[in-house]
Amino acid sequence: MAMVQPRSIRARKLAAHLALLGVVALVAFPLLLVISISFREGNFATGNLIPERFSLEHWSLALGIPWERTDGSVVQPPFPVLLWLWNSVKVAAVSSVLILLLATTSAYAFARMRFRGKAGLLKGC
């Protein structure tokens, strides 16, 4: 049999849910507005949430892909963002592998060997 909650608990839960919904709206609306502006053509940042003309020009320039305009001119991207992202992925992968190797060998040393200062080093970790 289902338990019935008192009205005060239901009212508190409803108020908490409404407050959380308000916080979500405050966080989500600017994010949706920025995403909407990124799909507009040109440099127009009007208050409309849905763009009048849909364009991927800003995204292609941000990702480093050349863009051909309607008049036939080709816009070259100012920054190679995808190349920068790939370099960051390579550095993160190499550092992760090196840290993993160092951590496993030091963990083995802590587990199997006895040496002076071992307890202090373990507490410091």
PDB file of C-alpha atoms in Angstrom, residues 70-111:
ATOM      1  CA  THR A  70      26.854  33.444 -51.570  1.00  0.00           C
ATOM      2  CA  ASP A  71      28.780  35.950 -53.731  1.00  0.00           C
ATOM      3  CA  GLY A  72      31.419  33.293 -54.503  1.00  0.00           C
ATOM      4  CA  SER A  73      34.199  34.591 -52.271  1.00  0.00           C
ATOM      5  CA  VAL A  74      35.947  32.105 -50.017  1.00  0.00           C
ATOM      6  CA  VAL A  75      36.567  33.061 -46.405  1.00  0.00           C
ATOM      7  CA  GLN A  76      39.685  31.492 -44.918  1.00  0.00           C
ATOM      8  CA  PRO A  77      39.525  30.673 -41.221  1.00  0.00           C
ATOM      9  CA  PRO A  78      41.626  32.987 -39.042  1.00  0.00           C
ATOM     10  CA  PHE A  79      42.736  30.285 -36.592  1.00  0.00           C
ATOM     11  CA  PRO A  80      43.403  26.519 -36.994  1.00  0.00           C
ATOM     12  CA  VAL A  81      41.290  25.494 -33.983  1.00  0.00           C
ATOM     13  CA  LEU A  82      41.012  21.819 -34.951  1.00  0.00           C
ATOM     14  CA  LEU A  83      44.802  21.592 -35.211  1.00  0.00           C
ATOM     15  CA  TRP A  84      45.100  23.120 -31.745  1.00  0.00           C
ATOM     16  CA  LEU A  85      42.536  20.656 -30.428  1.00  0.00           C
ATOM     17  CA  TRP A  86      44.394  17.702 -31.966  1.00  0.00           C
ATOM     18  CA  ASN A  87      47.681  18.909 -30.428  1.00  0.00           C
ATOM     19  CA  SER A  88      45.978  19.137 -27.028  1.00  0.00           C
ATOM     20  CA  VAL A  89      44.630  15.592 -27.397  1.00  0.00           C
ATOM     21  CA  LYS A  90      48.115  14.283 -28.241  1.00  0.00           C
ATOM     22  CA  VAL A  91      49.705  16.041 -25.253  1.00  0.00           C
ATOM     23  CA  ALA A  92      46.954  14.780 -22.926  1.00  0.00           C
ATOM     24  CA  ALA A  93      47.316  11.206 -24.189  1.00  0.00           C
ATOM     25  CA  VAL A  94      51.104  11.151 -23.796  1.00  0.00           C
ATOM     26  CA  SER A  95      50.966  12.692 -20.327  1.00  0.00           C
ATOM     27  CA  SER A  96      48.248  10.230 -19.268  1.00  0.00           C
ATOM     28  CA  VAL A  97      50.322   7.251 -20.384  1.00  0.00           C
ATOM     29  CA  LEU A  98      53.429   8.564 -18.621  1.00  0.00           C
ATOM     30  CA  ILE A  99      51.517   9.264 -15.408  1.00  0.00           C
ATOM     31  CA  LEU A 100      49.958   5.797 -15.559  1.00  0.00           C
ATOM     32  CA  LEU A 101      53.376   4.160 -15.922  1.00  0.00           C
ATOM     33  CA  LEU A 102      54.838   6.192 -13.067  1.00  0.00           C
ATOM     34  CA  ALA A 103      51.835   5.586 -10.807  1.00  0.00           C
ATOM     35  CA  THR A 104      51.767   1.819 -11.339  1.00  0.00           C
ATOM     36  CA  THR A 105      55.479   1.386 -10.716  1.00  0.00           C
ATOM     37  CA  SER A 106      55.387   3.532  -7.587  1.00  0.00           C
ATOM     38  CA  ALA A 107      52.277   1.692  -6.346  1.00  0.00           C
ATOM     39  CA  TYR A 108      54.114  -1.596  -6.790  1.00  0.00           C
ATOM     40  CA  ALA A 109      57.067  -0.228  -4.835  1.00  0.00           C
ATOM     41  CA  PHE A 110      54.791   0.931  -2.019  1.00  0.00           C
ATOM     42  CA  ALA A 111      53.029  -2.440  -1.899  1.00  0.00           C
TER      43      ALA A 111
END
